[in-house]
C-alpha cells in the first residue's frame, strides 16, 4: 500500500523554522546492529528520498541550526543511547553531500588507480560538529491504531527555540 507523503510546512527564510513529517521511524540501534548492511543501505536510500522531498523548499544551511527529532511509535526506546543512535544515519543525511577522491596506494592490488566515494546529504546543516548544529531527541508512544512517524523541526541558530 502506498503512503501519501505529507507536504512540508515552510516559513520564509527570514526566520527559518521548518517542520516536516516523515511517515516512518528509523530502526533502533539494536536492530541496526543485527541487520545486514544491504538492508541498512536500503533504509538510508528511502530516508534520503523522503528527506529530499520533504526539505525541497527549505534553504540550505549557511550557519548553525537546531534540529529536533520527535519519534512517534508504538514502543519507546531507551533514551540513554538507543534513541539518539537510531537517528545517526538521518543526522548524516542532513549534512551536505561530500565527495572524497584519492588514488590507491602502492601496497594495494591496483596502485595508482583513482577512486571516488560520494556520501549523500541534503545540506540542511553545515555539519554535525560543535557550533555547527545542535540535535535534540524526543519520543512519544502512540496507539497501534495510529501510524508511526518522525517529525523533524529545523530552526536557524544552534540554540533551542
CSV table of C-alpha atoms in Angstrom, one decimal:
chain,number,residue,atom,x,y,z
A,1,UNK,CA,0.0,0.0,0.0
A,2,UNK,CA,1.3,3.4,-0.9
A,3,UNK,CA,1.5,6.1,1.7
A,4,UNK,CA,0.6,9.6,0.8
A,5,UNK,CA,3.6,11.8,1.6
A,6,UNK,CA,2.6,14.8,3.8
A,7,UNK,CA,3.7,18.1,2.5
A,8,UNK,CA,6.2,20.1,4.4
A,9,UNK,CA,5.3,23.4,6.0
A,10,UNK,CA,7.9,26.0,5.3
A,11,UNK,CA,8.1,29.6,6.5
A,12,UNK,CA,10.0,32.4,4.8
A,13,UNK,CA,13.8,32.2,5.0
A,14,UNK,CA,14.0,35.4,7.1
A,15,UNK,CA,13.2,33.4,10.3
A,16,UNK,CA,13.7,29.8,9.4
A,17,UNK,CA,11.7,27.3,11.3
A,18,UNK,CA,10.6,24.3,9.2
A,19,UNK,CA,8.7,21.2,10.3
A,20,UNK,CA,8.4,18.1,8.2
A,21,UNK,CA,6.7,14.8,8.8
A,22,UNK,CA,8.3,11.6,7.6
A,23,UNK,CA,5.9,8.6,7.6
A,24,UNK,CA,8.5,6.2,9.2
A,25,UNK,CA,10.8,5.8,12.2
A,26,UNK,CA,14.4,4.6,11.8
A,27,UNK,CA,15.2,1.2,13.3
A,28,UNK,CA,16.6,1.1,16.8
A,29,UNK,CA,20.4,0.8,17.2
A,30,UNK,CA,20.0,-2.8,18.4
A,31,UNK,CA,18.0,-3.6,15.3
A,32,UNK,CA,20.6,-1.9,13.1
A,33,UNK,CA,23.4,-3.9,14.6
A,34,UNK,CA,21.6,-7.2,13.6
A,35,UNK,CA,20.6,-6.1,10.1
A,36,UNK,CA,22.6,-6.9,7.0
A,37,UNK,CA,24.4,-3.9,5.6
A,38,UNK,CA,22.3,-4.1,2.4
A,39,UNK,CA,19.1,-3.6,4.4
A,40,UNK,CA,20.6,-0.6,6.2
A,41,UNK,CA,21.6,0.9,2.9
A,42,UNK,CA,18.1,0.4,1.5
A,43,UNK,CA,16.7,2.2,4.6
A,44,UNK,CA,19.2,5.0,4.2
A,45,UNK,CA,18.2,5.4,0.5
A,46,UNK,CA,14.5,5.6,1.4
A,47,UNK,CA,15.2,8.2,4.1
A,48,UNK,CA,17.3,10.2,1.6
A,49,UNK,CA,14.4,10.2,-0.8
A,50,UNK,CA,11.9,11.2,1.9
A,51,UNK,CA,14.1,14.0,3.2
A,52,UNK,CA,14.9,15.4,-0.2
A,53,UNK,CA,11.2,15.6,-0.9
A,54,UNK,CA,10.3,17.0,2.5
A,55,UNK,CA,13.0,19.6,2.7
A,56,UNK,CA,12.8,20.7,-1.0
A,57,UNK,CA,11.5,24.2,-0.1
A,58,UNK,CA,13.9,24.8,2.8
A,59,UNK,CA,17.1,26.8,2.0
A,60,UNK,CA,20.5,25.2,2.5
A,61,UNK,CA,22.3,25.9,5.8
A,62,UNK,CA,24.7,28.9,5.9
A,63,UNK,CA,25.2,28.8,9.7
A,64,UNK,CA,24.4,26.9,12.8
A,65,UNK,CA,21.0,25.2,13.2
A,66,UNK,CA,19.0,23.4,15.8
A,67,UNK,CA,17.3,20.1,14.8
A,68,UNK,CA,14.6,18.4,16.8
A,69,UNK,CA,13.7,14.8,16.1
A,70,UNK,CA,10.3,13.6,17.5
A,71,UNK,CA,9.8,9.9,17.2
A,72,UNK,CA,6.2,8.8,17.4
A,73,UNK,CA,6.0,5.0,17.5
A,74,UNK,CA,4.2,2.1,19.2
A,75,UNK,CA,7.0,1.5,21.6
A,76,UNK,CA,9.6,3.6,23.4
A,77,UNK,CA,13.4,3.3,23.0
A,78,UNK,CA,16.0,3.7,25.7
A,79,UNK,CA,16.6,7.4,25.9
A,80,UNK,CA,20.2,7.0,27.2
A,81,UNK,CA,21.8,5.9,23.9
A,82,UNK,CA,19.4,4.0,21.7
A,83,UNK,CA,17.1,6.9,20.8
A,84,UNK,CA,19.9,9.2,19.6
A,85,UNK,CA,21.9,6.3,18.0
A,86,UNK,CA,18.9,5.3,15.9
A,87,UNK,CA,18.9,8.7,14.2
A,88,UNK,CA,22.6,8.6,13.4
A,89,UNK,CA,22.2,7.9,9.7
A,90,UNK,CA,19.4,10.5,9.5
A,91,UNK,CA,21.8,13.1,11.0
A,92,UNK,CA,24.4,12.2,8.4
A,93,UNK,CA,21.9,12.7,5.6
A,94,UNK,CA,21.2,16.3,6.9
A,95,UNK,CA,24.8,17.3,6.2
A,96,UNK,CA,25.9,18.5,2.7
A,97,UNK,CA,26.8,15.9,0.1
A,98,UNK,CA,30.5,15.1,0.3
A,99,UNK,CA,32.8,13.7,-2.4
A,100,UNK,CA,36.1,12.1,-1.4
A,101,UNK,CA,38.7,11.4,-4.1
A,102,UNK,CA,42.1,9.7,-4.0
A,103,UNK,CA,44.5,7.3,-5.5
A,104,UNK,CA,45.1,3.7,-4.4
A,105,UNK,CA,48.5,3.4,-2.7
A,106,UNK,CA,51.4,1.2,-3.8
A,107,UNK,CA,50.6,-1.7,-1.5
A,108,UNK,CA,47.1,-2.3,-3.0
A,109,UNK,CA,46.1,-4.6,-5.8
A,110,UNK,CA,45.5,-1.6,-8.1
A,111,UNK,CA,48.2,1.0,-7.3
A,112,UNK,CA,47.8,4.4,-8.9
A,113,UNK,CA,44.2,3.9,-9.9
A,114,UNK,CA,41.9,6.8,-8.8
A,115,UNK,CA,38.9,6.2,-6.6
A,116,UNK,CA,35.9,8.3,-5.6
A,117,UNK,CA,33.3,8.0,-2.8
A,118,UNK,CA,30.1,10.0,-2.5
A,119,UNK,CA,28.4,10.5,0.8
A,120,UNK,CA,24.8,11.5,0.3
A,121,UNK,CA,23.4,14.6,2.0
A,122,UNK,CA,20.9,17.3,1.6
A,123,UNK,CA,22.7,20.3,3.2
A,124,UNK,CA,20.2,21.2,5.9
A,125,UNK,CA,23.0,21.6,8.5
A,126,UNK,CA,26.6,22.8,7.8
A,127,UNK,CA,28.0,19.8,9.7
A,128,UNK,CA,27.3,17.9,12.9
A,129,UNK,CA,30.3,19.2,14.9
A,130,UNK,CA,30.2,21.6,17.9
A,131,UNK,CA,29.0,25.0,16.9
A,132,UNK,CA,27.6,23.8,13.5
A,133,UNK,CA,24.4,22.2,14.8
A,134,UNK,CA,22.6,21.0,17.9
A,135,UNK,CA,20.4,18.0,18.0
A,136,UNK,CA,17.6,17.1,20.3
A,137,UNK,CA,15.6,13.9,20.5
A,138,UNK,CA,12.1,13.3,21.9
A,139,UNK,CA,9.7,10.4,21.6
A,140,UNK,CA,6.1,9.7,22.1
A,141,UNK,CA,4.2,6.5,22.4
A,142,UNK,CA,1.2,6.3,20.1
A,143,UNK,CA,-1.6,3.7,20.0
A,144,UNK,CA,-1.3,0.9,17.5
A,145,UNK,CA,-4.3,2.4,15.6
A,146,UNK,CA,-2.1,5.4,14.6
A,147,UNK,CA,0.7,5.2,12.1
A,148,UNK,CA,4.4,5.7,13.2
A,149,UNK,CA,6.1,8.8,12.1
A,150,UNK,CA,9.1,11.1,12.6
A,151,UNK,CA,8.7,14.9,13.0
A,152,UNK,CA,11.8,16.9,12.2
A,153,UNK,CA,11.9,20.5,13.1
A,154,UNK,CA,14.9,22.6,11.8
A,155,UNK,CA,15.4,26.2,13.0
A,156,UNK,CA,18.2,28.7,12.5
A,157,UNK,CA,20.7,29.1,15.3
A,158,UNK,CA,22.4,26.3,17.3
A,159,UNK,CA,20.3,27.1,20.4
A,160,UNK,CA,16.9,25.7,21.3
A,161,UNK,CA,13.9,27.7,20.1
